[in-house]
Coordinates of N, CA, C and O in Angstrom, one line a residue:
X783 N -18.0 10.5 19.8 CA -18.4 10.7 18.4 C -17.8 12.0 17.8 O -17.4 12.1 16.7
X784 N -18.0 13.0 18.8 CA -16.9 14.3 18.0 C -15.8 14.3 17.9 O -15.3 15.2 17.2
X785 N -14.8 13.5 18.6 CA -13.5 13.5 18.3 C -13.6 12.9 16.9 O -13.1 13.5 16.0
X786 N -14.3 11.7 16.6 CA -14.2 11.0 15.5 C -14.3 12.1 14.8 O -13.1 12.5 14.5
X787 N -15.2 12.9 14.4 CA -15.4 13.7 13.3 C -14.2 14.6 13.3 O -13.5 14.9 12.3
X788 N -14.1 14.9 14.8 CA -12.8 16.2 14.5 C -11.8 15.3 13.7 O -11.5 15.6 12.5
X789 N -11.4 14.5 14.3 CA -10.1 13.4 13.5 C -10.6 13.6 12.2 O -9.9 14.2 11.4
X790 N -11.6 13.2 11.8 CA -11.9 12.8 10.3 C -11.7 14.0 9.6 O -11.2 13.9 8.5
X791 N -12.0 15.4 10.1 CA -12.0 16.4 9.3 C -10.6 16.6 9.2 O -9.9 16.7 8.2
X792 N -10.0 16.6 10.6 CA -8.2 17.1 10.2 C -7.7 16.4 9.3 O -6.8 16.9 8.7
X793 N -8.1 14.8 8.8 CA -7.5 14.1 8.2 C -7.5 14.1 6.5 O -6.7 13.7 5.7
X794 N -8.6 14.7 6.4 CA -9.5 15.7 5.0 C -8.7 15.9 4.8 O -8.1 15.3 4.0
X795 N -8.2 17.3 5.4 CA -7.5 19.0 5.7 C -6.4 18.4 5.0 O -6.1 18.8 3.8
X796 N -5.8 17.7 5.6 CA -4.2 17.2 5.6 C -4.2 16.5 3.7 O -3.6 16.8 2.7
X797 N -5.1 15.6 4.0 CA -5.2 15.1 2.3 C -5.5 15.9 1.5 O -4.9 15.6 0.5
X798 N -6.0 16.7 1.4 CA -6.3 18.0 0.4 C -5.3 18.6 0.6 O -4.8 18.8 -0.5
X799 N -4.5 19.1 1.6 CA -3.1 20.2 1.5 C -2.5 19.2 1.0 O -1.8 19.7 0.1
X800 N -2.4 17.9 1.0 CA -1.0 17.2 0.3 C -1.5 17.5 -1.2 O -1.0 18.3 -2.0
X801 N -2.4 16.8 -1.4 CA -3.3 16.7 -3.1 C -2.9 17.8 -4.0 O -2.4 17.8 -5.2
X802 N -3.2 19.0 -3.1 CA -2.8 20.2 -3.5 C -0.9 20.7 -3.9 O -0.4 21.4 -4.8
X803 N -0.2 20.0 -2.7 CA 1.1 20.3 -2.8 C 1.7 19.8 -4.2 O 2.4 20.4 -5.0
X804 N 1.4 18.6 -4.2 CA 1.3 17.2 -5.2 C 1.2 18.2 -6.6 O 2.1 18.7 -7.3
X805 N -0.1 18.4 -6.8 CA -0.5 19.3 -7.9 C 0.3 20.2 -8.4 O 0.6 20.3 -9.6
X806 N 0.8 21.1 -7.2 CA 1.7 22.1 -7.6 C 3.1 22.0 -8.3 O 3.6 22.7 -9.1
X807 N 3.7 20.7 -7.6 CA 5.2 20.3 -7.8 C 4.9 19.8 -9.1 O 5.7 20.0 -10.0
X808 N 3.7 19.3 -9.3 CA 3.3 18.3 -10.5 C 3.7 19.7 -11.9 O 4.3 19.5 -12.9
X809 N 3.2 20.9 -11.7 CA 2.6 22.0 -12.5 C 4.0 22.6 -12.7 O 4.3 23.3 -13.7
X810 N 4.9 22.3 -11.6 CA 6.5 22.8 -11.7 C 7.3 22.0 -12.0 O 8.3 22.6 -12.0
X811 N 7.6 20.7 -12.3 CA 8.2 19.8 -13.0 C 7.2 18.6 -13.6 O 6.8 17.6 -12.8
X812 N 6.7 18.7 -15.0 CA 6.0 18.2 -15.8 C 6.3 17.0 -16.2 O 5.5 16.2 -16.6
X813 N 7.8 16.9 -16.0 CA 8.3 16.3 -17.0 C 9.1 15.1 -16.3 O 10.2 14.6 -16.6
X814 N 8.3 14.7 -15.2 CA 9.1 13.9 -14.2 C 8.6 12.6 -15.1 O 9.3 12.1 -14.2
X815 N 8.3 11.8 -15.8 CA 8.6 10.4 -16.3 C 7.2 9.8 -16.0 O 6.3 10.0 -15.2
X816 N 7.6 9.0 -16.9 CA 6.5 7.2 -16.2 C 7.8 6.5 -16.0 O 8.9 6.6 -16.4
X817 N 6.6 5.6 -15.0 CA 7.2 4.4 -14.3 C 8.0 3.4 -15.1 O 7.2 3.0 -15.9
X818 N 9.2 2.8 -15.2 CA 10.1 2.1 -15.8 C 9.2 1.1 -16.5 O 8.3 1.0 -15.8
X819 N 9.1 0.4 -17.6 CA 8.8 -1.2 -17.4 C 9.4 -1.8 -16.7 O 8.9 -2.7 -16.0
X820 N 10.9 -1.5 -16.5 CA 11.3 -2.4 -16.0 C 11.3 -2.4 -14.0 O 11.9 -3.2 -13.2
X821 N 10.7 -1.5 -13.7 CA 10.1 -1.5 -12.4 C 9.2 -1.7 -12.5 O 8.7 -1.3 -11.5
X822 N 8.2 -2.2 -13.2 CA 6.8 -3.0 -13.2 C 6.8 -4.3 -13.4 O 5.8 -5.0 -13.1
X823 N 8.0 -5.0 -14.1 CA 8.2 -6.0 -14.2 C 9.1 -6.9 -12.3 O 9.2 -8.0 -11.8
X824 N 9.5 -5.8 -12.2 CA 10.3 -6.2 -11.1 C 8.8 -6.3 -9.5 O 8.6 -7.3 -8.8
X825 N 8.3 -5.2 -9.4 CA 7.0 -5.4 -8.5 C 6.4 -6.5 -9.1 O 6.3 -7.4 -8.3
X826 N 6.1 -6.7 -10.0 CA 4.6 -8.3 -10.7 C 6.0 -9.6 -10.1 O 5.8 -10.7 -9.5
X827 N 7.1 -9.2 -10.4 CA 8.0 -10.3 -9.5 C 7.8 -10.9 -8.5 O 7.4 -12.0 -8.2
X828 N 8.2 -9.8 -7.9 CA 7.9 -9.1 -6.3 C 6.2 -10.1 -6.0 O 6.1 -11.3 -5.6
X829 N 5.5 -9.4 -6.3 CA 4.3 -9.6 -5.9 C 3.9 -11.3 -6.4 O 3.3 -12.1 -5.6
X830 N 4.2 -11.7 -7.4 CA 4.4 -13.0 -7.7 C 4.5 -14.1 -6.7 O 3.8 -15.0 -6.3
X831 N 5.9 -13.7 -6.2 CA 6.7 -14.6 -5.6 C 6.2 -14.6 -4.0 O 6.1 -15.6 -3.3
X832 N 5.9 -13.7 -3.8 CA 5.5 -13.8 -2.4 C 3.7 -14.2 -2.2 O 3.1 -14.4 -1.1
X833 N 3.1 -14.2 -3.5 CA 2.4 -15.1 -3.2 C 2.3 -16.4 -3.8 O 1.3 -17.1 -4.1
X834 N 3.2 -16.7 -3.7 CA 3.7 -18.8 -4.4 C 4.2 -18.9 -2.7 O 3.9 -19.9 -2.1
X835 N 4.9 -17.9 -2.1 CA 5.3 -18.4 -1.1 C 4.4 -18.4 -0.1 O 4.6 -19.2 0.8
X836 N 3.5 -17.6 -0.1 CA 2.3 -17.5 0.8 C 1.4 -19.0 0.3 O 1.2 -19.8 1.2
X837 N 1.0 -19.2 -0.5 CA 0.7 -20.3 -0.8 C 1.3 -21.6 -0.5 O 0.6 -22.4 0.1
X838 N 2.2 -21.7 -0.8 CA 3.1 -22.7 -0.2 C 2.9 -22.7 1.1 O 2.4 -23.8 1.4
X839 N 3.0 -22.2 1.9 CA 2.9 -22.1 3.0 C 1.6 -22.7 3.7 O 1.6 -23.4 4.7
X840 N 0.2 -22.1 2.7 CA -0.9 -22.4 3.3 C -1.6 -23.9 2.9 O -2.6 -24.2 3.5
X841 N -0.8 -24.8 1.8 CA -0.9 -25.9 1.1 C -0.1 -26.9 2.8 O -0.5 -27.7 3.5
X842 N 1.3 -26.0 2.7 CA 1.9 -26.9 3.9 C 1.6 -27.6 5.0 O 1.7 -28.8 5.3
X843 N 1.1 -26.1 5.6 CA -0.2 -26.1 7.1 C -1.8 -26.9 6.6 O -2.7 -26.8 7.4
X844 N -2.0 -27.3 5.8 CA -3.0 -27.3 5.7 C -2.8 -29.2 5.8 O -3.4 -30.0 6.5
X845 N -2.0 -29.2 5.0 CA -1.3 -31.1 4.6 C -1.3 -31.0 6.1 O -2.5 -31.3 6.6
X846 N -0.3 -30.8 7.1 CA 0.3 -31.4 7.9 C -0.4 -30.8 9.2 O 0.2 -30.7 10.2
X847 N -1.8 -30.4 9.0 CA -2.7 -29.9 10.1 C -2.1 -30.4 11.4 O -1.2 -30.1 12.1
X848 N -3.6 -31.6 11.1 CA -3.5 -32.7 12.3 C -2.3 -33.0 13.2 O -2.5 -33.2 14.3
X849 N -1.0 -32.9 12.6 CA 0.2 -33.3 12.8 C 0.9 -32.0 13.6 O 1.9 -32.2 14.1
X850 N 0.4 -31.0 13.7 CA 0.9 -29.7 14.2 C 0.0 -29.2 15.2 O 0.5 -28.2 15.8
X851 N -1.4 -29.6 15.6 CA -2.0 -30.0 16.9 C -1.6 -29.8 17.8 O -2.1 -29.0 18.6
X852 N -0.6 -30.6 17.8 CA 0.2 -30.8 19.2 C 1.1 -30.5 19.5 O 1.6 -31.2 20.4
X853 N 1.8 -29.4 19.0 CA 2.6 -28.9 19.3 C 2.4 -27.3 20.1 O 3.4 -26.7 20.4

């Protein structure tokens, strides 16, 4: 149980020094941008498509259960 905690705390430590580092670059270049539309449009793609194919998939196996049994 104290390793857990020790882990848990170094893992704190570490997220807080990044958060921090984050902040600072943030405070030294302001002016880094928003995200494209057109890279939001490309991830909802992304993300689209691979769940029509995930689905497809689970419609597939699901049809042809019985039939895959036995293999």
């Amino acid at each position: 149980m104290k390793y857990t905690a020790v882990r848990f705390h170094r893992g704190v430590r570490r997220l807080a020094a990044r958060v921090e580092e984050s902040l600072a670059e943030l405070r030294q270049h302001p002016d880094r941008g928003d995200i494209s539309i057109t890279t939001v449009i490309i991830w909802v793609a992304a993300v689209t498509g691979a769940l029509l194919i995930a689905g497809t998939i689970a419609v597939v196996i699901a049809k042809y259960n019985e039939n895959l049994n036995g293999i």
